[in-house]
Amino acid sequence: MFNKPLTKWHKIVGSRIEWEVAHGMVVLHGHGPVCEAPNMHVLNSSNIHLIRSFRSRDMDLKSLLESHLSKCKKKNDGSTEASTSFLSDKSNHESAFSGAETSVTSELEETTESFFKDPELEAQTEELFVKYYREWKGMPSTSSTASQVLPKFYRKLPAEDDTLRQKLREESRAMFLQRKSRELLDNEELKQLYVLLDKQQSPPNNNDEEQLINYEDFMKVAELAGPKCSQYFQPTTFMKLLQNDPYGRISVMNFFNYVMRKVWLHQTRIGLSLYDVSGLGYLRESDLENYILELIPTLHQLQGLEKSFHSFYVCTAVHKFFFFLDPLHTGQIRIQDILSCSFLDDLLELRDEDLPKDQQQNNWFSAPSTLRVYGMYLNLDKDRNGMLSKQELLKFGMGTLTPVFIDRVFQECLTYDGEMDYKTYLDFVLALENKKEPQALHYFFKILDIDKKGYLTVFTLNYFFRSIQEQMRQLNHNPVHFQDVKDEIFDMVKPADPCKITLQDLLNSGQGDVVVGILIDLNGFWNYENREINVPDQTEEPTEV
């Protein structure tokens, strides 16, 4: 019928053409009557546009076409007037329509083409069409066009029972991580980079034979190294490594170590991300356990561990991550936090075959340290039921922890039928061995705050110190007066409120570990009382041998 391309708004069925409109349908039949047409449309080269909505629901095709032609011809001064005698009566428009169809169609095409030379009117037409079409389809209206083109930035994770989508997500993430891994420098490329840096040293050479390079030679190496290394040869990187060299040079070795560190961090990030099941940048406890379990064969210092002990080692190692990086016990740790802390460095340090014994003793992740912690647990478990009771835990260390403190530990920490398991015991050990750390002070403050008010009062301090006095009496020592200890504690902490001590006060004072030791451990109180004796006199001249 029309010599114009049809779009998705058109439906052609034989000789019938339908336009979807906001409140009804305009249907042109070659041999039949015309249906109700409450809205007017005009046809351009690519779409059918709504130009107005009539209030009258009884508008017939005659009025529809006449209004259309009149509107178009008024907008274009050179156009001819629309015919007003097309159909005179609604009763005979069925017969008249078949005879006038060709002429009306021709006029529609002419006036439509000239009509859409006005871009402003065309834009208004398009806006109205979208508005009424959305209303007709029951689609939500939008206040701005920007909301229609904004991409969807959040997609709900597939359900656990949606196996296909879960598998698709895992495979796509694996491919993404493999692509990222290929973008990193391998060992051979790192060697080539060091050779280029060594050849491009900038004169003059220092007496200490330290290799230095200026910015000009720095950029020459960047060109020779290729696009894969371009991310490391940034002006900001050069400025960060710039020291007090009078010629504006940086150390080649410092820069190379920087590149190796960046490559290692990216490799580790990719390795940890492979265990991130949810893909949200977090590792759950089970995820980190799997990571460390598969890492054990690569750690030379752990080769002597029996396989039956691997599960206890993994539990001990993972618990340090969660004690310090998840103090709120959310059950997950950000991968970024794992990379930022030194724990992963300590763990991977065990790859060194020549690691000194003293460093192994001070490394929580080493085999000797893990065996020490687990051995203490077994020694305390006198009844061999795999759990620790209050009486058994009182023997921890030198046996100087107060019964009041141990009671509070069992009240606040997770226990099973009044006994402590190995994981809860690990929290206990980590807190006692790291009393200066904020996470440990948070652990102790929860125990000391018996009223759960968020602060410690004089009554609270006295409640715990009475147990210290009792231990002193059992050892035939004269107990120290609480009033003296209370004054010293408040002098050390200098709380914002002189009547109470908050956790933040303990953290700000830098004396939180001393206060905790005075209140929970007789040995800690004794060390504080004899601090002047224990500290060597630094004014004495060293004896010459």
Coordinates of C-alpha atoms in Angstrom, one line a residue:
M1 CA 0.0 0.0 0.0
F2 CA 2.8 2.4 1.0
N3 CA 6.1 2.7 -0.7
K4 CA 7.9 3.1 2.6
P5 CA 9.8 0.5 4.7
L6 CA 7.8 -1.0 7.6
T7 CA 9.2 -1.3 11.1
K8 CA 8.4 -3.4 14.1
W9 CA 5.3 -1.3 14.8
H10 CA 3.7 -2.7 11.6
K11 CA 2.0 -6.0 11.2
I12 CA 1.2 -7.1 7.7
V13 CA -1.4 -9.8 7.2
G14 CA -2.4 -10.0 3.5
S15 CA -3.8 -6.6 2.5
R16 CA -4.3 -5.6 6.2
I17 CA -1.9 -3.1 7.9
E18 CA -2.1 -2.5 11.6
W19 CA -0.6 0.3 13.7
E20 CA -0.3 -0.3 17.5
V21 CA -1.3 2.8 19.3
A22 CA -1.6 4.0 22.8
H23 CA -5.3 3.5 23.4
G24 CA -6.6 1.5 20.4
M25 CA -5.9 0.2 16.9
V26 CA -6.1 1.9 13.5
V27 CA -6.8 -0.9 11.0
L28 CA -7.0 -0.3 7.2
H29 CA -8.8 -2.9 5.2
G30 CA -8.9 -3.2 1.5
H31 CA -12.5 -4.3 1.4
G32 CA -14.1 -3.7 4.7
P33 CA -15.1 -1.0 7.3
V34 CA -12.6 0.8 9.4
C35 CA -12.3 0.1 13.1
E36 CA -12.3 2.5 15.9
A37 CA -9.3 5.0 15.7
P38 CA -9.0 7.1 18.8
N39 CA -5.4 8.1 18.0
M40 CA -3.8 9.7 15.0
H41 CA -0.6 8.5 13.5
V42 CA 1.6 9.6 10.6
L43 CA 3.9 7.3 8.6
N44 CA 7.5 8.3 7.9
S45 CA 10.3 6.4 6.3
S46 CA 11.2 4.4 9.4
N47 CA 8.3 4.5 11.9
I48 CA 4.7 5.3 12.7
H49 CA 4.6 8.3 15.0
L50 CA 1.9 9.5 17.3
I51 CA 1.1 13.2 16.8
R52 CA -1.9 13.7 18.9
S53 CA -4.4 12.0 21.1
F54 CA -8.1 12.8 20.6
R55 CA -10.5 13.2 23.5
S56 CA -13.4 11.8 21.5
R57 CA -13.5 8.0 21.4
D58 CA -16.0 8.1 18.4
M59 CA -13.7 9.8 15.9
D60 CA -14.1 8.0 12.5
L61 CA -11.5 7.6 9.7
K62 CA -12.8 10.5 7.7
S63 CA -12.1 13.0 10.5
L64 CA -8.8 11.2 11.2
L65 CA -7.5 11.7 7.7
E66 CA -8.8 15.2 7.3
S67 CA -7.2 16.3 10.5
H68 CA -4.0 14.7 9.6
L69 CA -3.8 16.4 6.2
S70 CA -4.8 19.7 7.6
K71 CA -2.2 19.6 10.3
C72 CA 0.6 18.7 7.8
K73 CA -0.4 21.3 5.2
K74 CA -0.6 24.1 7.8
K75 CA 2.9 23.3 8.9
N76 CA 4.2 23.4 5.3
D77 CA 3.3 26.6 3.5
G78 CA 3.8 25.2 0.0
S79 CA 1.5 22.3 0.5
T80 CA -2.0 22.0 -1.0
E81 CA -5.2 22.0 1.1
A82 CA -6.5 18.7 2.3
S83 CA -9.6 17.4 0.7
T84 CA -12.6 18.0 3.0
S85 CA -15.0 16.1 0.7
F86 CA -13.4 12.7 1.0
L87 CA -16.3 11.1 2.7
S88 CA -19.5 12.9 3.5
D89 CA -21.3 10.4 5.7
K90 CA -20.2 7.7 8.1
S91 CA -22.9 5.4 6.7
N92 CA -21.4 5.2 3.2
H93 CA -17.7 5.5 4.1
E94 CA -17.1 1.8 3.6
S95 CA -17.9 2.0 -0.1
A96 CA -16.2 5.3 -0.5
F97 CA -13.0 4.2 1.2
S98 CA -12.1 1.5 -1.5
G99 CA -12.4 4.1 -4.2
A100 CA -10.4 6.8 -2.5
E101 CA -7.8 4.6 -0.9
T102 CA -5.2 5.2 -3.6
S103 CA -5.5 9.0 -3.6
V104 CA -5.5 9.2 0.2
T105 CA -2.4 7.0 0.3
S106 CA -0.6 9.3 -2.1
E107 CA -1.5 12.4 -0.2
L108 CA -0.3 10.7 3.1
E109 CA 3.1 10.0 1.6
E110 CA 3.6 13.5 0.2
T111 CA 2.5 15.4 3.3
T112 CA 4.3 13.0 5.6
E113 CA 7.6 13.5 3.8
S114 CA 7.4 17.3 4.0
F115 CA 6.0 17.2 7.5
F116 CA 9.1 15.5 8.9
K117 CA 11.4 18.1 7.5
D118 CA 10.7 19.9 10.8
P119 CA 13.0 18.2 13.4
E120 CA 11.4 19.9 16.4
L121 CA 7.9 18.5 15.5
E122 CA 9.4 15.1 14.7
A123 CA 11.0 15.0 18.1
Q124 CA 7.8 15.9 19.9
T125 CA 6.0 13.3 17.9
E126 CA 8.5 10.6 18.9
E127 CA 8.3 11.6 22.5
L128 CA 4.5 11.4 22.5
F129 CA 4.6 8.1 20.7
V130 CA 6.9 6.5 23.3
K131 CA 4.8 7.9 26.2
Y132 CA 1.5 6.6 25.0
Y133 CA 2.9 3.3 23.8
R134 CA 4.4 2.6 27.2
E135 CA 1.1 3.4 28.8
W136 CA -0.7 1.0 26.5
K137 CA 1.8 -1.8 27.2
G138 CA 1.6 -1.1 30.9
M139 CA 5.4 -0.3 31.1
P140 CA 6.6 2.0 33.8
S141 CA 7.0 5.6 32.7
T142 CA 10.4 7.2 32.9
S143 CA 11.1 10.8 33.8
S144 CA 14.2 11.2 31.7
T145 CA 15.7 9.6 28.6
A146 CA 18.9 9.0 30.5
S147 CA 17.3 6.3 32.5
Q148 CA 16.4 4.4 29.3
V149 CA 20.0 4.2 28.2
L150 CA 21.8 3.6 31.5
P151 CA 23.3 0.1 31.5
K152 CA 22.3 -2.4 34.2
F153 CA 25.1 -2.3 36.8
Y154 CA 23.9 -5.0 39.2
R155 CA 22.9 -8.5 38.3
K156 CA 21.6 -10.9 41.0
L157 CA 23.7 -13.9 41.6
P158 CA 22.3 -17.1 40.2
A159 CA 20.4 -19.3 42.7
E160 CA 22.3 -22.3 44.2
D161 CA 19.9 -24.7 42.4
D162 CA 20.5 -23.0 39.1
T163 CA 23.3 -25.3 38.0
L164 CA 23.6 -24.1 34.5
R165 CA 24.0 -20.4 35.3
Q166 CA 26.3 -21.2 38.2
K167 CA 28.5 -23.2 35.9
L168 CA 28.4 -20.5 33.2
R169 CA 29.5 -17.9 35.8
E170 CA 32.4 -20.0 37.0
E171 CA 33.6 -20.7 33.5
S172 CA 33.4 -17.0 32.5
R173 CA 35.3 -15.9 35.6
A174 CA 38.0 -18.6 35.1
M175 CA 38.5 -17.4 31.5
F176 CA 38.7 -13.8 32.7
L177 CA 41.3 -14.6 35.3
Q178 CA 43.3 -16.6 32.8
R179 CA 43.3 -13.6 30.5
K180 CA 44.5 -11.4 33.3
S181 CA 47.2 -13.9 34.1
R182 CA 48.5 -13.8 30.6
E183 CA 48.9 -10.1 30.8
L184 CA 51.5 -10.4 33.6
L185 CA 55.2 -10.7 33.1
D186 CA 56.6 -14.2 33.4
N187 CA 60.1 -15.1 34.6
E188 CA 61.7 -14.9 31.2
E189 CA 60.2 -11.4 30.5
L190 CA 61.4 -10.2 34.0
K191 CA 64.9 -11.3 33.1
Q192 CA 64.8 -9.5 29.8
L193 CA 63.6 -6.4 31.6
Y194 CA 66.5 -6.5 34.0
V195 CA 69.0 -6.8 31.2
L196 CA 67.5 -3.8 29.5
L197 CA 67.7 -1.7 32.7
D198 CA 71.3 -2.8 33.2
K199 CA 72.3 -1.7 29.7
Q200 CA 70.6 1.7 30.1
Q201 CA 72.4 2.9 33.2
S202 CA 72.8 6.7 33.3
P203 CA 76.3 8.1 33.9
P204 CA 78.1 9.2 36.0
N205 CA 78.7 5.9 37.9
N206 CA 78.8 6.1 41.7
N207 CA 81.6 4.7 43.8
D208 CA 79.3 2.3 45.5
E209 CA 78.5 0.8 42.1
E210 CA 74.7 1.3 42.6
Q211 CA 73.0 1.2 39.2
L212 CA 71.1 4.4 38.5
I213 CA 68.9 5.6 35.6
N214 CA 67.5 9.0 34.6
Y215 CA 64.1 9.6 33.2
E216 CA 65.2 9.8 29.6
D217 CA 66.9 6.4 29.7
F218 CA 63.9 5.2 31.8
M219 CA 61.6 5.9 28.9
K220 CA 64.0 4.4 26.4
V221 CA 63.7 1.1 28.3
A222 CA 59.9 1.5 28.3
E223 CA 60.0 1.6 24.5
L224 CA 62.3 -1.4 24.2
A225 CA 60.4 -3.5 26.8
G226 CA 57.2 -3.4 24.8
P227 CA 53.5 -2.7 25.6
K228 CA 53.3 -5.4 28.2
C229 CA 55.6 -3.4 30.5
S230 CA 54.1 0.0 29.8
Q231 CA 52.0 0.0 33.0
Y232 CA 55.1 0.0 35.1
F233 CA 56.9 2.8 33.3
Q234 CA 54.8 5.7 34.5
P235 CA 56.0 9.2 35.4
T236 CA 54.4 8.8 38.8
T237 CA 56.3 5.6 39.5
F238 CA 59.6 7.4 38.6
M239 CA 58.8 10.3 40.9
K240 CA 57.9 8.0 43.8
L241 CA 61.3 6.2 43.5
L242 CA 63.3 9.4 43.0
Q243 CA 65.7 10.0 45.9
N244 CA 68.3 12.7 46.5
D245 CA 70.4 12.0 43.5
P246 CA 71.8 15.3 42.1
Y247 CA 71.3 14.1 38.5
G248 CA 67.6 13.1 39.0
R249 CA 68.1 9.4 38.8
I250 CA 66.5 6.4 40.5
S251 CA 67.9 3.1 41.6
V252 CA 67.6 0.4 38.9
M253 CA 67.3 -2.3 41.6
N254 CA 64.6 -0.4 43.5
F255 CA 62.5 -0.1 40.3
F256 CA 63.0 -3.7 39.4
N257 CA 62.0 -4.8 42.9
Y258 CA 58.9 -2.6 42.5
V259 CA 58.0 -4.3 39.2
M260 CA 58.5 -7.8 40.8
R261 CA 56.3 -6.8 43.8
K262 CA 53.5 -5.6 41.5
V263 CA 53.7 -8.8 39.4
W264 CA 53.6 -10.9 42.6
L265 CA 50.6 -9.0 44.0
H266 CA 48.7 -9.4 40.7
Q267 CA 49.5 -13.1 40.6
T268 CA 48.5 -13.6 44.2
R269 CA 45.3 -11.7 43.6
I270 CA 44.4 -13.9 40.6
G271 CA 45.3 -17.0 42.7
L272 CA 43.1 -16.0 45.5
S273 CA 40.3 -15.0 43.2
L274 CA 40.1 -18.5 41.8
Y275 CA 38.9 -19.6 45.3
D276 CA 36.3 -16.8 45.5
V277 CA 33.2 -18.8 44.7
S278 CA 30.8 -15.9 44.9
G279 CA 33.0 -13.6 42.7
L280 CA 32.4 -10.6 45.0
G281 CA 36.0 -10.2 46.2
Y282 CA 35.6 -12.0 49.4
L283 CA 36.9 -15.3 50.8
R284 CA 35.0 -17.4 53.2
E285 CA 36.7 -19.6 55.8
S286 CA 36.3 -22.7 53.6
D287 CA 37.7 -20.9 50.6
L288 CA 40.8 -19.8 52.5
E289 CA 41.2 -23.3 53.9
N290 CA 41.2 -24.7 50.4
Y291 CA 43.7 -22.1 49.2
I292 CA 46.2 -22.9 52.1
L293 CA 45.7 -26.7 51.8
E294 CA 46.7 -26.6 48.1
L295 CA 49.6 -24.2 48.9
I296 CA 51.2 -26.6 51.5
P297 CA 53.1 -28.7 48.9
T298 CA 54.9 -25.6 47.6
L299 CA 56.1 -24.5 51.1
H300 CA 59.5 -26.2 51.6
Q301 CA 59.5 -25.6 55.4
L302 CA 56.3 -27.6 55.8
Q303 CA 57.5 -30.7 54.0
G304 CA 58.1 -32.5 57.3
L305 CA 54.5 -32.2 58.4
E306 CA 52.5 -35.4 58.4
K307 CA 49.5 -35.4 56.2
S308 CA 47.3 -36.3 59.1
F309 CA 48.3 -33.0 60.7
H310 CA 47.5 -30.9 57.6
S311 CA 43.9 -30.2 58.7
F312 CA 45.1 -28.8 62.1
Y313 CA 47.7 -26.8 60.4
V314 CA 45.2 -25.2 57.9
C315 CA 42.8 -24.5 60.8
T316 CA 45.6 -22.8 62.8
A317 CA 46.8 -20.7 59.8
V318 CA 43.3 -19.6 58.6
H319 CA 42.3 -18.6 62.1
K320 CA 45.0 -15.9 62.3
F321 CA 43.6 -14.3 59.1
F322 CA 40.1 -14.3 60.5
F323 CA 41.0 -13.1 64.0
F324 CA 42.7 -10.0 62.7
L325 CA 40.9 -9.3 59.4
D326 CA 37.4 -10.2 60.4
P327 CA 37.0 -8.8 64.0
L328 CA 33.2 -8.5 63.5
H329 CA 32.9 -12.2 62.7
T330 CA 31.1 -11.8 59.4
G331 CA 32.6 -15.1 58.1
Q332 CA 34.4 -13.5 55.1
I333 CA 37.5 -11.5 54.4
R334 CA 38.1 -9.1 51.5
I335 CA 40.9 -10.3 49.2
Q336 CA 42.2 -6.7 49.2
D337 CA 42.7 -6.9 53.0
I338 CA 44.6 -10.2 52.6
L339 CA 47.0 -8.7 50.1
S340 CA 47.4 -5.5 52.3
C341 CA 48.5 -7.3 55.4
S342 CA 51.8 -9.1 56.0
F343 CA 50.3 -12.5 56.8
L344 CA 50.6 -13.7 53.3
D345 CA 54.2 -12.7 53.2
D346 CA 54.9 -14.6 56.4
L347 CA 53.1 -17.7 54.9
L348 CA 55.0 -17.6 51.6
E349 CA 58.2 -17.0 53.4
L350 CA 58.2 -20.7 54.2
R351 CA 59.2 -21.4 50.6
D352 CA 62.7 -20.4 51.6
E353 CA 64.8 -23.5 52.1
D354 CA 67.4 -21.6 54.3
L355 CA 64.9 -19.8 56.6
P356 CA 66.7 -19.3 60.0
K357 CA 65.3 -21.2 63.0
D358 CA 64.6 -18.0 65.0
Q359 CA 62.5 -16.6 62.2
Q360 CA 60.5 -19.8 62.1
Q361 CA 59.9 -19.6 65.8
N362 CA 58.4 -16.1 65.4
N363 CA 56.4 -17.0 62.4
W364 CA 52.9 -18.1 63.3
F365 CA 52.6 -20.2 60.1
S366 CA 55.8 -22.1 60.5
A367 CA 55.7 -25.8 61.5
P368 CA 57.4 -25.3 64.9
S369 CA 55.0 -22.5 65.8
T370 CA 51.9 -24.5 64.8
L371 CA 53.1 -27.6 66.6
R372 CA 53.8 -25.5 69.7
V373 CA 50.2 -24.1 69.8
Y374 CA 48.6 -27.5 69.1
G375 CA 50.9 -29.2 71.6
M376 CA 49.8 -26.8 74.3
Y377 CA 46.2 -27.6 73.6
L378 CA 46.8 -31.3 73.9
N379 CA 48.7 -30.9 77.1
L380 CA 45.9 -28.8 78.6
D381 CA 43.3 -31.4 77.6
K382 CA 43.8 -33.8 80.6
D383 CA 40.7 -35.8 80.1
R384 CA 41.5 -36.3 76.3
N385 CA 38.0 -35.4 75.1
G386 CA 39.3 -32.9 72.6
M387 CA 37.9 -30.0 74.5
L388 CA 39.1 -27.7 77.3
S389 CA 37.2 -27.0 80.5
K390 CA 37.7 -24.0 82.8
Q391 CA 39.9 -25.9 85.1
E392 CA 42.1 -27.1 82.2
L393 CA 42.4 -23.6 80.7
L394 CA 43.5 -22.2 84.1
K395 CA 46.8 -24.1 83.6
F396 CA 47.5 -22.1 80.4
G397 CA 51.0 -20.7 80.3
M398 CA 52.4 -20.3 83.7
G399 CA 49.0 -20.8 85.3
T400 CA 48.8 -17.1 86.5
L401 CA 45.6 -16.1 84.7
T402 CA 42.9 -15.3 87.2
P403 CA 39.8 -17.5 87.7
V404 CA 37.5 -14.5 87.2
F405 CA 39.0 -13.8 83.8
I406 CA 38.7 -17.4 82.7
D407 CA 35.0 -17.4 83.9
R408 CA 34.4 -14.4 81.7
V409 CA 36.1 -16.0 78.7
F410 CA 33.7 -19.0 78.9
Q411 CA 30.8 -16.6 79.3
E412 CA 31.6 -14.5 76.2
C413 CA 33.2 -17.0 73.8
L414 CA 31.7 -19.8 71.9
T415 CA 31.7 -23.0 73.9
Y416 CA 30.1 -26.5 73.6
D417 CA 28.4 -27.8 76.8
G418 CA 30.7 -25.5 78.8
E419 CA 33.9 -26.5 77.1
M420 CA 36.2 -24.8 74.6
D421 CA 37.1 -26.3 71.2
Y422 CA 40.3 -25.7 69.3
K423 CA 39.1 -22.8 67.2
T424 CA 38.0 -20.8 70.2
Y425 CA 41.3 -21.7 71.9
L426 CA 43.1 -20.2 68.9
D427 CA 41.3 -16.9 69.4
F428 CA 42.4 -17.0 73.1
V429 CA 46.0 -17.6 72.2
L430 CA 46.2 -15.0 69.4
A431 CA 44.7 -12.4 71.8
L432 CA 47.2 -13.2 74.6
E433 CA 50.2 -13.2 72.3
N434 CA 49.2 -10.0 70.5
K435 CA 47.8 -7.8 73.3
K436 CA 49.1 -4.6 71.7
E437 CA 47.0 -5.1 68.6
P438 CA 43.5 -3.4 68.3
Q439 CA 41.8 -6.7 67.5
A440 CA 43.2 -8.3 70.7
L441 CA 42.2 -5.3 72.8
H442 CA 38.7 -5.5 71.3
Y443 CA 38.7 -9.2 72.4
F444 CA 39.7 -8.4 75.9
F445 CA 37.4 -5.3 76.3
K446 CA 34.4 -7.5 75.5
I447 CA 35.4 -9.8 78.4
L448 CA 36.2 -6.9 80.8
D449 CA 33.0 -5.1 80.1
I450 CA 30.9 -7.2 82.5
D451 CA 27.9 -4.8 82.4
K452 CA 28.0 -4.4 78.6
K453 CA 27.9 -0.6 78.8
G454 CA 30.7 0.0 76.5
Y455 CA 33.0 1.3 79.2
L456 CA 34.9 0.2 82.3
T457 CA 34.1 1.8 85.7
V458 CA 36.0 1.7 89.0
F459 CA 33.7 -1.1 90.0
T460 CA 34.7 -3.1 87.0
L461 CA 38.4 -2.6 87.6
N462 CA 38.0 -3.7 91.3
Y463 CA 36.0 -6.7 90.2
F464 CA 38.9 -8.1 88.3
F465 CA 41.7 -6.9 90.5
R466 CA 40.3 -8.6 93.6
S467 CA 41.2 -11.9 91.9
I468 CA 44.8 -10.7 91.5
Q469 CA 44.9 -9.8 95.3
E470 CA 43.6 -13.3 96.1
Q471 CA 46.4 -14.9 94.1
M472 CA 49.0 -12.7 95.9
R473 CA 47.6 -13.9 99.3
Q474 CA 47.9 -17.6 98.2
L475 CA 51.6 -16.9 97.4
N476 CA 52.0 -15.3 100.9
H477 CA 52.5 -11.8 99.4
N478 CA 51.0 -8.7 100.8
P479 CA 48.2 -7.6 98.4
V480 CA 48.6 -4.2 96.8
H481 CA 45.8 -1.7 97.6
F482 CA 43.3 -1.3 94.8
Q483 CA 43.1 2.4 95.2
D484 CA 46.7 2.8 94.2
V485 CA 46.3 0.6 91.2
K486 CA 43.2 2.3 90.1
D487 CA 44.9 5.7 90.2
E488 CA 47.8 4.4 88.1
I489 CA 45.5 2.9 85.5
F490 CA 43.5 6.1 85.0
D491 CA 46.8 8.1 84.9
M492 CA 48.1 5.8 82.2
V493 CA 45.0 5.8 80.0
K494 CA 44.0 9.4 80.5
P495 CA 40.4 8.8 79.5
A496 CA 38.2 11.5 78.0
D497 CA 35.7 10.9 80.9
P498 CA 37.6 10.8 84.2
C499 CA 35.1 8.3 85.6
K500 CA 35.1 5.6 82.9
I501 CA 37.4 4.0 80.3
T502 CA 36.3 3.2 76.8
L503 CA 37.9 0.9 74.2
Q504 CA 38.9 4.0 72.3
D505 CA 40.6 5.4 75.4
L506 CA 42.7 2.2 75.7
L507 CA 43.6 2.3 72.0
N508 CA 44.5 6.0 72.1
S509 CA 46.6 5.7 75.2
G510 CA 48.9 3.0 73.8
Q511 CA 48.9 1.3 77.2
G512 CA 46.0 -1.0 76.6
D513 CA 48.1 -4.1 76.8
V514 CA 49.6 -3.0 80.2
V515 CA 46.1 -2.4 81.7
V516 CA 44.8 -5.8 80.5
G517 CA 47.9 -7.5 81.9
I518 CA 47.4 -5.8 85.3
L519 CA 43.7 -7.0 85.5
I520 CA 43.8 -10.6 84.2
D521 CA 47.3 -12.0 84.9
L522 CA 49.3 -12.1 88.1
N523 CA 52.5 -12.3 86.0
G524 CA 51.4 -9.3 84.0
F525 CA 50.8 -7.3 87.2
W526 CA 54.1 -8.4 88.7
N527 CA 56.0 -7.2 85.5
Y528 CA 54.3 -3.9 85.8
E529 CA 55.1 -3.5 89.5
N530 CA 58.8 -4.3 88.9
R531 CA 59.1 -2.4 85.6
E532 CA 61.9 -0.2 87.0
I533 CA 63.9 -3.2 88.0
N534 CA 63.3 -5.1 84.8
V535 CA 64.4 -2.2 82.6
P536 CA 68.2 -2.1 82.3
D537 CA 69.9 1.2 83.3
Q538 CA 70.9 2.7 80.0
T539 CA 73.0 5.4 81.7
E540 CA 75.7 2.9 82.7
E541 CA 78.7 2.8 80.5
P542 CA 79.2 -0.5 78.6
T543 CA 82.0 -2.6 80.0
E544 CA 84.9 -2.9 77.7
V545 CA 86.3 -6.4 77.3

